[in-house]
Amino acid sequence: MAEEDNYVDKNYDKDSLAQKYNIIKDNRYIMEDAIMPIARALKLPIDDVVGIFASHYDGISLYEIHAYIEQAKMGCLGRKVDIDLGLCWLSDFLGIISKNDADLIRKKVVEDTLINKIDYEKALDKGRKLTIALMKE
């Protein structure tokens, strides 16, 4: 009986893993917005990244990944804005502009880029002008 249970468990695990691979590979958003960028950034084969996702998420969670990806885009872009405009220096360490103003600038650049579909460099330039104006007040 124990041998039969072990056989069932192995088959279930194998089928479950195959189902997760299918969920990932059949979902354009997961592939284009998560798997491929991570594979490029880490210089890993796409199948390796798919395997990592399949081992870390259950089937239901895989369907929720798109929402996580959208949050990650905003968060990561916000960090990039901080670095590109030096907001962490100007606000967090030097206190030249307030944390609230830095947050508003960051939010404006991220929204312009992701929601209003303005080119990042143009949105960043607007943020740069706002930052300079605040520094001169």
mmCIF file of N, CA and C in Angstrom:
data_model
loop_
_atom_site.group_PDB
_atom_site.id
_atom_site.type_symbol
_atom_site.label_atom_id
_atom_site.label_comp_id
_atom_site.label_asym_id
_atom_site.label_seq_id
_atom_site.Cartn_x
_atom_site.Cartn_y
_atom_site.Cartn_z
ATOM 1 N N MET A 1 0.823 -1.199 0.000
ATOM 2 C CA MET A 1 0.000 0.000 0.000
ATOM 3 C C MET A 1 0.865 1.261 0.000
ATOM 4 N N ALA A 2 1.921 1.281 0.787
ATOM 5 C CA ALA A 2 2.779 2.457 0.865
ATOM 6 C C ALA A 2 3.459 2.718 -0.469
ATOM 7 N N GLU A 3 3.813 1.635 -1.191
ATOM 8 C CA GLU A 3 4.436 1.774 -2.497
ATOM 9 C C GLU A 3 3.467 2.403 -3.501
ATOM 10 N N GLU A 4 2.208 2.013 -3.423
ATOM 11 C CA GLU A 4 1.174 2.558 -4.300
ATOM 12 C C GLU A 4 0.958 4.048 -4.017
ATOM 13 N N ASP A 5 0.957 4.428 -2.724
ATOM 14 C CA ASP A 5 0.800 5.837 -2.349
ATOM 15 C C ASP A 5 1.950 6.670 -2.888
ATOM 16 N N ASN A 6 3.163 6.141 -2.810
ATOM 17 C CA ASN A 6 4.341 6.841 -3.296
ATOM 18 C C ASN A 6 4.240 7.038 -4.810
ATOM 19 N N TYR A 7 3.743 6.026 -5.525
ATOM 20 C CA TYR A 7 3.546 6.113 -6.971
ATOM 21 C C TYR A 7 2.537 7.213 -7.313
ATOM 22 N N VAL A 8 1.458 7.261 -6.560
ATOM 23 C CA VAL A 8 0.427 8.276 -6.784
ATOM 24 C C VAL A 8 0.997 9.670 -6.524
ATOM 25 N N ASP A 9 1.745 9.826 -5.440
ATOM 26 C CA ASP A 9 2.348 11.124 -5.112
ATOM 27 C C ASP A 9 3.310 11.587 -6.209
ATOM 28 N N LYS A 10 4.137 10.669 -6.729
ATOM 29 C CA LYS A 10 5.090 11.039 -7.782
ATOM 30 C C LYS A 10 4.363 11.440 -9.065
ATOM 31 N N ASN A 11 3.321 10.692 -9.397
ATOM 32 C CA ASN A 11 2.551 11.045 -10.594
ATOM 33 C C ASN A 11 1.845 12.374 -10.420
ATOM 34 N N TYR A 12 1.306 12.616 -9.227
ATOM 35 C CA TYR A 12 0.635 13.889 -8.964
ATOM 36 C C TYR A 12 1.628 15.039 -9.099
ATOM 37 N N ASP A 13 2.812 14.883 -8.496
ATOM 38 C CA ASP A 13 3.826 15.933 -8.578
ATOM 39 C C ASP A 13 4.239 16.193 -10.024
ATOM 40 N N LYS A 14 4.412 15.123 -10.798
ATOM 41 C CA LYS A 14 4.808 15.253 -12.196
ATOM 42 C C LYS A 14 3.715 15.957 -13.008
ATOM 43 N N ASP A 15 2.472 15.543 -12.808
ATOM 44 C CA ASP A 15 1.357 16.160 -13.529
ATOM 45 C C ASP A 15 1.157 17.610 -13.108
ATOM 46 N N SER A 16 1.321 17.878 -11.822
ATOM 47 C CA SER A 16 1.164 19.238 -11.309
ATOM 48 C C SER A 16 2.225 20.164 -11.903
ATOM 49 N N LEU A 17 3.453 19.673 -11.964
ATOM 50 C CA LEU A 17 4.534 20.463 -12.534
ATOM 51 C C LEU A 17 4.283 20.730 -14.021
ATOM 52 N N ALA A 18 3.824 19.725 -14.738
ATOM 53 C CA ALA A 18 3.515 19.896 -16.162
ATOM 54 C C ALA A 18 2.403 20.917 -16.350
ATOM 55 N N GLN A 19 1.413 20.888 -15.482
ATOM 56 C CA GLN A 19 0.306 21.844 -15.566
ATOM 57 C C GLN A 19 0.813 23.264 -15.315
ATOM 58 N N LYS A 20 1.717 23.428 -14.351
ATOM 59 C CA LYS A 20 2.259 24.755 -14.065
ATOM 60 C C LYS A 20 3.084 25.273 -15.245
ATOM 61 N N TYR A 21 3.862 24.401 -15.866
ATOM 62 C CA TYR A 21 4.612 24.801 -17.060
ATOM 63 C C TYR A 21 3.661 25.303 -18.141
ATOM 64 N N ASN A 22 2.564 24.587 -18.334
ATOM 65 C CA ASN A 22 1.584 24.993 -19.343
ATOM 66 C C ASN A 22 0.948 26.334 -19.008
ATOM 67 N N ILE A 23 0.634 26.544 -17.739
ATOM 68 C CA ILE A 23 0.048 27.823 -17.320
ATOM 69 C C ILE A 23 0.999 28.964 -17.665
ATOM 70 N N ILE A 24 2.261 28.777 -17.349
ATOM 71 C CA ILE A 24 3.253 29.835 -17.587
ATOM 72 C C ILE A 24 3.454 30.068 -19.076
ATOM 73 N N LYS A 25 3.722 29.001 -19.808
ATOM 74 C CA LYS A 25 4.061 29.144 -21.229
ATOM 75 C C LYS A 25 2.877 29.597 -22.076
ATOM 76 N N ASP A 26 1.658 29.316 -21.630
ATOM 77 C CA ASP A 26 0.471 29.726 -22.380
ATOM 78 C C ASP A 26 -0.001 31.136 -22.036
ATOM 79 N N ASN A 27 0.604 31.752 -21.035
ATOM 80 C CA ASN A 27 0.180 33.077 -20.606
ATOM 81 C C ASN A 27 1.159 34.121 -21.129
ATOM 82 N N ARG A 28 0.747 34.875 -22.123
ATOM 83 C CA ARG A 28 1.604 35.875 -22.754
ATOM 84 C C ARG A 28 2.148 36.894 -21.748
ATOM 85 N N TYR A 29 1.295 37.323 -20.809
ATOM 86 C CA TYR A 29 1.711 38.337 -19.845
ATOM 87 C C TYR A 29 2.817 37.832 -18.931
ATOM 88 N N ILE A 30 2.677 36.607 -18.477
ATOM 89 C CA ILE A 30 3.725 36.048 -17.616
ATOM 90 C C ILE A 30 5.030 35.920 -18.398
ATOM 91 N N MET A 31 4.921 35.423 -19.607
ATOM 92 C CA MET A 31 6.135 35.224 -20.412
ATOM 93 C C MET A 31 6.800 36.551 -20.763
ATOM 94 N N GLU A 32 6.019 37.512 -21.278
ATOM 95 C CA GLU A 32 6.598 38.777 -21.757
ATOM 96 C C GLU A 32 6.973 39.726 -20.628
ATOM 97 N N ASP A 33 6.181 39.731 -19.567
ATOM 98 C CA ASP A 33 6.399 40.718 -18.505
ATOM 99 C C ASP A 33 7.236 40.208 -17.345
ATOM 100 N N ALA A 34 7.399 38.899 -17.222
ATOM 101 C CA ALA A 34 8.166 38.371 -16.095
ATOM 102 C C ALA A 34 9.290 37.442 -16.542
ATOM 103 N N ILE A 35 8.935 36.351 -17.193
ATOM 104 C CA ILE A 35 9.923 35.322 -17.519
ATOM 105 C C ILE A 35 11.046 35.863 -18.404
ATOM 106 N N MET A 36 10.678 36.480 -19.507
ATOM 107 C CA MET A 36 11.700 36.949 -20.449
ATOM 108 C C MET A 36 12.588 38.056 -19.877
ATOM 109 N N PRO A 37 12.023 39.071 -19.198
ATOM 110 C CA PRO A 37 12.911 40.086 -18.613
ATOM 111 C C PRO A 37 13.853 39.528 -17.543
ATOM 112 N N ILE A 38 13.355 38.594 -16.745
ATOM 113 C CA ILE A 38 14.211 37.995 -15.720
ATOM 114 C C ILE A 38 15.288 37.138 -16.366
ATOM 115 N N ALA A 39 14.919 36.383 -17.392
ATOM 116 C CA ALA A 39 15.902 35.566 -18.108
ATOM 117 C C ALA A 39 16.998 36.444 -18.708
ATOM 118 N N ARG A 40 16.594 37.572 -19.318
ATOM 119 C CA ARG A 40 17.583 38.494 -19.897
ATOM 120 C C ARG A 40 18.473 39.091 -18.811
ATOM 121 N N ALA A 41 17.856 39.555 -17.734
ATOM 122 C CA ALA A 41 18.620 40.228 -16.679
ATOM 123 C C ALA A 41 19.624 39.288 -16.016
ATOM 124 N N LEU A 42 19.220 38.037 -15.816
ATOM 125 C CA LEU A 42 20.090 37.075 -15.135
ATOM 126 C C LEU A 42 20.883 36.199 -16.099
ATOM 127 N N LYS A 43 20.676 36.423 -17.413
ATOM 128 C CA LYS A 43 21.348 35.657 -18.462
ATOM 129 C C LYS A 43 21.143 34.154 -18.259
ATOM 130 N N LEU A 44 19.865 33.807 -18.058
ATOM 131 C CA LEU A 44 19.463 32.412 -17.887
ATOM 132 C C LEU A 44 18.592 31.995 -19.066
ATOM 133 N N PRO A 45 18.625 30.710 -19.415
ATOM 134 C CA PRO A 45 17.687 30.234 -20.425
ATOM 135 C C PRO A 45 16.247 30.395 -19.930
ATOM 136 N N ILE A 46 15.349 30.677 -20.841
ATOM 137 C CA ILE A 46 13.945 30.884 -20.483
ATOM 138 C C ILE A 46 13.378 29.675 -19.753
ATOM 139 N N ASP A 47 13.731 28.477 -20.213
ATOM 140 C CA ASP A 47 13.208 27.269 -19.566
ATOM 141 C C ASP A 47 13.659 27.158 -18.107
ATOM 142 N N ASP A 48 14.849 27.644 -17.798
ATOM 143 C CA ASP A 48 15.307 27.640 -16.398
ATOM 144 C C ASP A 48 14.437 28.556 -15.539
ATOM 145 N N VAL A 49 14.122 29.724 -16.068
ATOM 146 C CA VAL A 49 13.292 30.673 -15.320
ATOM 147 C C VAL A 49 11.873 30.118 -15.168
ATOM 148 N N VAL A 50 11.353 29.496 -16.210
ATOM 149 C CA VAL A 50 10.030 28.860 -16.120
ATOM 150 C C VAL A 50 10.052 27.806 -15.020
ATOM 151 N N GLY A 51 11.099 27.006 -14.980
ATOM 152 C CA GLY A 51 11.232 25.985 -13.943
ATOM 153 C C GLY A 51 11.278 26.578 -12.547
ATOM 154 N N ILE A 52 11.960 27.689 -12.399
ATOM 155 C CA ILE A 52 12.042 28.359 -11.093
ATOM 156 C C ILE A 52 10.661 28.839 -10.669
ATOM 157 N N PHE A 53 9.943 29.478 -11.579
ATOM 158 C CA PHE A 53 8.590 29.941 -11.269
ATOM 159 C C PHE A 53 7.685 28.765 -10.921
ATOM 160 N N ALA A 54 7.780 27.695 -11.702
ATOM 161 C CA ALA A 54 6.925 26.520 -11.467
ATOM 162 C C ALA A 54 7.208 25.895 -10.111
ATOM 163 N N SER A 55 8.451 25.958 -9.665
ATOM 164 C CA SER A 55 8.777 25.359 -8.367
ATOM 165 C C SER A 55 8.422 26.265 -7.188
ATOM 166 N N HIS A 56 8.275 27.567 -7.438
ATOM 167 C CA HIS A 56 7.989 28.506 -6.347
ATOM 168 C C HIS A 56 6.509 28.851 -6.186
ATOM 169 N N TYR A 57 5.718 28.607 -7.204
ATOM 170 C CA TYR A 57 4.315 28.999 -7.158
ATOM 171 C C TYR A 57 3.413 27.789 -7.381
ATOM 172 N N ASP A 58 2.254 27.824 -6.743
ATOM 173 C CA ASP A 58 1.261 26.799 -7.056
ATOM 174 C C ASP A 58 0.454 27.290 -8.259
ATOM 175 N N GLY A 59 -0.399 26.428 -8.793
ATOM 176 C CA GLY A 59 -1.145 26.750 -10.005
ATOM 177 C C GLY A 59 -1.977 28.004 -9.888
ATOM 178 N N ILE A 60 -2.667 28.175 -8.780
ATOM 179 C CA ILE A 60 -3.527 29.355 -8.584
ATOM 180 C C ILE A 60 -2.685 30.625 -8.524
ATOM 181 N N SER A 61 -1.582 30.589 -7.816
ATOM 182 C CA SER A 61 -0.727 31.775 -7.681
ATOM 183 C C SER A 61 -0.156 32.219 -9.014
ATOM 184 N N LEU A 62 0.053 31.269 -9.910
ATOM 185 C CA LEU A 62 0.587 31.634 -11.219
ATOM 186 C C LEU A 62 -0.357 32.572 -11.966
ATOM 187 N N TYR A 63 -1.652 32.380 -11.765
ATOM 188 C CA TYR A 63 -2.621 33.255 -12.418
ATOM 189 C C TYR A 63 -2.616 34.657 -11.819
ATOM 190 N N GLU A 64 -2.103 34.811 -10.619
ATOM 191 C CA GLU A 64 -2.066 36.115 -9.954
ATOM 192 C C GLU A 64 -0.774 36.878 -10.223
ATOM 193 N N ILE A 65 0.163 36.226 -10.882
ATOM 194 C CA ILE A 65 1.475 36.835 -11.094
ATOM 195 C C ILE A 65 1.391 38.152 -11.857
ATOM 196 N N HIS A 66 0.476 38.275 -12.787
ATOM 197 C CA HIS A 66 0.401 39.505 -13.576
ATOM 198 C C HIS A 66 0.207 40.726 -12.677
ATOM 199 N N ALA A 67 -0.608 40.589 -11.636
ATOM 200 C CA ALA A 67 -0.804 41.707 -10.703
ATOM 201 C C ALA A 67 0.493 42.023 -9.974
ATOM 202 N N TYR A 68 1.236 41.001 -9.594
ATOM 203 C CA TYR A 68 2.522 41.216 -8.926
ATOM 204 C C TYR A 68 3.508 41.899 -9.866
ATOM 205 N N ILE A 69 3.447 41.507 -11.131
ATOM 206 C CA ILE A 69 4.349 42.095 -12.126
ATOM 207 C C ILE A 69 4.070 43.589 -12.277
ATOM 208 N N GLU A 70 2.796 43.948 -12.319
ATOM 209 C CA GLU A 70 2.443 45.363 -12.445
ATOM 210 C C GLU A 70 2.935 46.160 -11.242
ATOM 211 N N GLN A 71 2.805 45.594 -10.048
ATOM 212 C CA GLN A 71 3.317 46.265 -8.846
ATOM 213 C C GLN A 71 4.831 46.384 -8.914
ATOM 214 N N ALA A 72 5.478 45.328 -9.379
ATOM 215 C CA ALA A 72 6.940 45.340 -9.467
ATOM 216 C C ALA A 72 7.421 46.394 -10.457
ATOM 217 N N LYS A 73 6.717 46.536 -11.576
ATOM 218 C CA LYS A 73 7.100 47.555 -12.559
ATOM 219 C C LYS A 73 7.115 48.936 -11.917
ATOM 220 N N MET A 74 6.070 49.239 -11.174
ATOM 221 C CA MET A 74 5.981 50.565 -10.545
ATOM 222 C C MET A 74 7.071 50.731 -9.490
ATOM 223 N N GLY A 75 7.246 49.712 -8.665
ATOM 224 C CA GLY A 75 8.257 49.794 -7.610
ATOM 225 C C GLY A 75 9.665 49.907 -8.155
ATOM 226 N N CYS A 76 9.985 49.093 -9.136
ATOM 227 C CA CYS A 76 11.324 49.116 -9.718
ATOM 228 C C CYS A 76 11.589 50.415 -10.471
ATOM 229 N N LEU A 77 10.575 50.896 -11.190
ATOM 230 C CA LEU A 77 10.736 52.158 -11.896
ATOM 231 C C LEU A 77 10.916 53.301 -10.901
ATOM 232 N N GLY A 78 10.210 53.247 -9.785
ATOM 233 C CA GLY A 78 10.374 54.260 -8.743
ATOM 234 C C GLY A 78 11.796 54.293 -8.213
ATOM 235 N N ARG A 79 12.393 53.128 -8.036
ATOM 236 C CA ARG A 79 13.796 53.068 -7.580
ATOM 237 C C ARG A 79 14.730 53.663 -8.625
ATOM 238 N N LYS A 80 14.431 53.363 -9.897
ATOM 239 C CA LYS A 80 15.254 53.910 -10.981
ATOM 240 C C LYS A 80 15.163 55.439 -11.005
ATOM 241 N N VAL A 81 13.963 55.963 -10.809
ATOM 242 C CA VAL A 81 13.769 57.418 -10.768
ATOM 243 C C VAL A 81 14.578 58.009 -9.614
ATOM 244 N N ASP A 82 14.524 57.368 -8.451
ATOM 245 C CA ASP A 82 15.310 57.837 -7.303
ATOM 246 C C ASP A 82 16.782 57.965 -7.663
ATOM 247 N N ILE A 83 17.304 56.951 -8.324
ATOM 248 C CA ILE A 83 18.727 56.950 -8.689
ATOM 249 C C ILE A 83 19.000 57.988 -9.771
ATOM 250 N N ASP A 84 18.169 57.981 -10.822
ATOM 251 C CA ASP A 84 18.419 58.881 -11.955
ATOM 252 C C ASP A 84 18.314 60.356 -11.573
ATOM 253 N N LEU A 85 17.445 60.691 -10.628
ATOM 254 C CA LEU A 85 17.292 62.099 -10.210
ATOM 255 C C LEU A 85 18.044 62.416 -8.914
ATOM 256 N N GLY A 86 18.642 61.409 -8.315
ATOM 257 C CA GLY A 86 19.360 61.636 -7.060
ATOM 258 C C GLY A 86 18.428 61.974 -5.900
ATOM 259 N N LEU A 87 17.171 61.521 -5.990
ATOM 260 C CA LEU A 87 16.198 61.862 -4.942
ATOM 261 C C LEU A 87 16.593 61.284 -3.584
ATOM 262 N N CYS A 88 17.213 60.124 -3.584
ATOM 263 C CA CYS A 88 17.605 59.547 -2.296
ATOM 264 C C CYS A 88 18.655 60.433 -1.619
ATOM 265 N N TRP A 89 19.543 60.993 -2.378
ATOM 266 C CA TRP A 89 20.526 61.898 -1.798
ATOM 267 C C TRP A 89 19.871 63.194 -1.344
ATOM 268 N N LEU A 90 19.136 63.806 -2.274
ATOM 269 C CA LEU A 90 18.564 65.127 -2.016
ATOM 270 C C LEU A 90 17.541 65.120 -0.889
ATOM 271 N N SER A 91 16.822 64.046 -0.756
ATOM 272 C CA SER A 91 15.761 63.973 0.244
ATOM 273 C C SER A 91 16.192 63.209 1.486
ATOM 274 N N ASP A 92 16.550 61.954 1.314
ATOM 275 C CA ASP A 92 16.822 61.074 2.455
ATOM 276 C C ASP A 92 18.068 61.471 3.241
ATOM 277 N N PHE A 93 19.115 61.907 2.546
ATOM 278 C CA PHE A 93 20.371 62.157 3.241
ATOM 279 C C PHE A 93 20.707 63.639 3.419
ATOM 280 N N LEU A 94 20.446 64.445 2.408
ATOM 281 C CA LEU A 94 20.823 65.851 2.485
ATOM 282 C C LEU A 94 19.692 66.755 2.954
ATOM 283 N N GLY A 95 18.461 66.307 2.808
ATOM 284 C CA GLY A 95 17.318 67.093 3.272
ATOM 285 C C GLY A 95 17.071 68.364 2.487
ATOM 286 N N ILE A 96 17.560 68.426 1.256
ATOM 287 C CA ILE A 96 17.370 69.627 0.447
ATOM 288 C C ILE A 96 15.928 69.735 -0.034
ATOM 289 N N ILE A 97 15.313 68.616 -0.336
ATOM 290 C CA ILE A 97 13.880 68.586 -0.637
ATOM 291 C C ILE A 97 13.210 67.617 0.331
ATOM 292 N N SER A 98 11.952 67.861 0.605
ATOM 293 C CA SER A 98 11.248 67.028 1.580
ATOM 294 C C SER A 98 10.976 65.629 1.020
ATOM 295 N N LYS A 99 10.789 64.692 1.921
ATOM 296 C CA LYS A 99 10.444 63.326 1.516
ATOM 297 C C LYS A 99 9.114 63.318 0.757
ATOM 298 N N ASN A 100 8.187 64.144 1.186
ATOM 299 C CA ASN A 100 6.895 64.233 0.521
ATOM 300 C C ASN A 100 7.048 64.723 -0.921
ATOM 301 N N ASP A 101 7.883 65.755 -1.115
ATOM 302 C CA ASP A 101 8.111 66.262 -2.475
ATOM 303 C C ASP A 101 8.818 65.209 -3.334
ATOM 304 N N ALA A 102 9.778 64.511 -2.771
ATOM 305 C CA ALA A 102 10.477 63.449 -3.507
ATOM 306 C C ALA A 102 9.491 62.354 -3.906
ATOM 307 N N ASP A 103 8.599 61.988 -2.997
ATOM 308 C CA ASP A 103 7.576 60.980 -3.305
ATOM 309 C C ASP A 103 6.681 61.435 -4.442
ATOM 310 N N LEU A 104 6.284 62.711 -4.424
ATOM 311 C CA LEU A 104 5.413 63.240 -5.481
ATOM 312 C C LEU A 104 6.111 63.258 -6.841
ATOM 313 N N ILE A 105 7.385 63.636 -6.853
ATOM 314 C CA ILE A 105 8.154 63.647 -8.099
ATOM 315 C C ILE A 105 8.270 62.225 -8.641
ATOM 316 N N ARG A 106 8.659 61.292 -7.773
ATOM 317 C CA ARG A 106 8.795 59.884 -8.163
ATOM 318 C C ARG A 106 7.483 59.360 -8.738
ATOM 319 N N LYS A 107 6.385 59.642 -8.019
ATOM 320 C CA LYS A 107 5.071 59.166 -8.450
ATOM 321 C C LYS A 107 4.701 59.750 -9.807
ATOM 322 N N LYS A 108 4.979 61.026 -10.010
ATOM 323 C CA LYS A 108 4.640 61.690 -11.274
ATOM 324 C C LYS A 108 5.410 61.070 -12.442
ATOM 325 N N VAL A 109 6.689 60.824 -12.265
ATOM 326 C CA VAL A 109 7.494 60.234 -13.339
ATOM 327 C C VAL A 109 7.018 58.817 -13.647
ATOM 328 N N VAL A 110 6.752 58.025 -12.616
ATOM 329 C CA VAL A 110 6.279 56.644 -12.804
ATOM 330 C C VAL A 110 4.925 56.636 -13.495
ATOM 331 N N GLU A 111 4.004 57.468 -13.045
ATOM 332 C CA GLU A 111 2.671 57.533 -13.669
ATOM 333 C C GLU A 111 2.758 57.989 -15.122
ATOM 334 N N ASP A 112 3.567 59.023 -15.369
ATOM 335 C CA ASP A 112 3.710 59.496 -16.751
ATOM 336 C C ASP A 112 4.248 58.387 -17.652
ATOM 337 N N THR A 113 5.195 57.615 -17.145
ATOM 338 C CA THR A 113 5.817 56.563 -17.944
ATOM 339 C C THR A 113 4.881 55.374 -18.149
ATOM 340 N N LEU A 114 4.320 54.852 -17.066
ATOM 341 C CA LEU A 114 3.541 53.611 -17.161
ATOM 342 C C LEU A 114 2.072 53.822 -17.524
ATOM 343 N N ILE A 115 1.476 54.870 -17.010
ATOM 344 C CA ILE A 115 0.042 55.070 -17.229
ATOM 345 C C ILE A 115 -0.224 55.975 -18.422
ATOM 346 N N ASN A 116 0.495 57.094 -18.485
ATOM 347 C CA ASN A 116 0.279 58.045 -19.582
ATOM 348 C C ASN A 116 1.117 57.730 -20.816
ATOM 349 N N LYS A 117 1.963 56.702 -20.720
ATOM 350 C CA LYS A 117 2.776 56.211 -21.846
ATOM 351 C C LYS A 117 3.696 57.285 -22.438
ATOM 352 N N ILE A 118 4.197 58.152 -21.569
ATOM 353 C CA ILE A 118 5.185 59.149 -21.976
ATOM 354 C C ILE A 118 6.550 58.473 -21.924
ATOM 355 N N ASP A 119 7.397 58.763 -22.885
ATOM 356 C CA ASP A 119 8.748 58.211 -22.909
ATOM 357 C C ASP A 119 9.447 58.487 -21.573
ATOM 358 N N TYR A 120 10.154 57.491 -21.060
ATOM 359 C CA TYR A 120 10.794 57.624 -19.749
ATOM 360 C C TYR A 120 11.706 58.839 -19.687
ATOM 361 N N GLU A 121 12.501 59.064 -20.712
ATOM 362 C CA GLU A 121 13.439 60.191 -20.688
ATOM 363 C C GLU A 121 12.703 61.532 -20.624
ATOM 364 N N LYS A 122 11.580 61.637 -21.313
ATOM 365 C CA LYS A 122 10.782 62.871 -21.262
ATOM 366 C C LYS A 122 10.149 63.045 -19.887
ATOM 367 N N ALA A 123 9.615 61.959 -19.337
ATOM 368 C CA ALA A 123 9.021 62.024 -17.997
ATOM 369 C C ALA A 123 10.094 62.359 -16.967
ATOM 370 N N LEU A 124 11.271 61.775 -17.139
ATOM 371 C CA LEU A 124 12.377 62.035 -16.216
ATOM 372 C C LEU A 124 12.814 63.490 -16.311
ATOM 373 N N ASP A 125 12.816 64.045 -17.506
ATOM 374 C CA ASP A 125 13.186 65.449 -17.687
ATOM 375 C C ASP A 125 12.212 66.362 -16.944
ATOM 376 N N LYS A 126 10.895 66.032 -17.022
ATOM 377 C CA LYS A 126 9.901 66.805 -16.258
ATOM 378 C C LYS A 126 10.184 66.696 -14.761
ATOM 379 N N GLY A 127 10.528 65.492 -14.324
ATOM 380 C CA GLY A 127 10.857 65.285 -12.910
ATOM 381 C C GLY A 127 12.107 66.043 -12.501
ATOM 382 N N ARG A 128 13.061 66.097 -13.409
ATOM 383 C CA ARG A 128 14.301 66.831 -13.158
ATOM 384 C C ARG A 128 14.014 68.317 -12.977
ATOM 385 N N LYS A 129 13.150 68.867 -13.838
ATOM 386 C CA LYS A 129 12.793 70.284 -13.744
ATOM 387 C C LYS A 129 12.075 70.584 -12.436
ATOM 388 N N LEU A 130 11.174 69.684 -12.036
ATOM 389 C CA LEU A 130 10.491 69.854 -10.751
ATOM 390 C C LEU A 130 11.476 69.813 -9.585
ATOM 391 N N THR A 131 12.408 68.883 -9.657
ATOM 392 C CA THR A 131 13.413 68.737 -8.594
ATOM 393 C C THR A 131 14.255 70.004 -8.483
ATOM 394 N N ILE A 132 14.694 70.525 -9.603
ATOM 395 C CA ILE A 132 15.527 71.735 -9.615
ATOM 396 C C ILE A 132 14.741 72.918 -9.059
ATOM 397 N N ALA A 133 13.489 73.042 -9.475
ATOM 398 C CA ALA A 133 12.655 74.159 -8.977
ATOM 399 C C ALA A 133 12.499 74.069 -7.464
ATOM 400 N N LEU A 134 12.278 72.871 -6.942
ATOM 401 C CA LEU A 134 12.145 72.710 -5.487
ATOM 402 C C LEU A 134 13.448 73.018 -4.765
ATOM 403 N N MET A 135 14.561 72.660 -5.369
ATOM 404 C CA MET A 135 15.845 72.918 -4.736
ATOM 405 C C MET A 135 16.135 74.408 -4.666
ATOM 406 N N LYS A 136 15.609 75.181 -5.609
ATOM 407 C CA LYS A 136 15.882 76.629 -5.654
ATOM 408 C C LYS A 136 14.921 77.438 -4.805
ATOM 409 N N GLU A 137 13.882 76.784 -4.250
ATOM 410 C CA GLU A 137 12.917 77.528 -3.418
ATOM 411 C C GLU A 137 13.562 78.004 -2.144
#
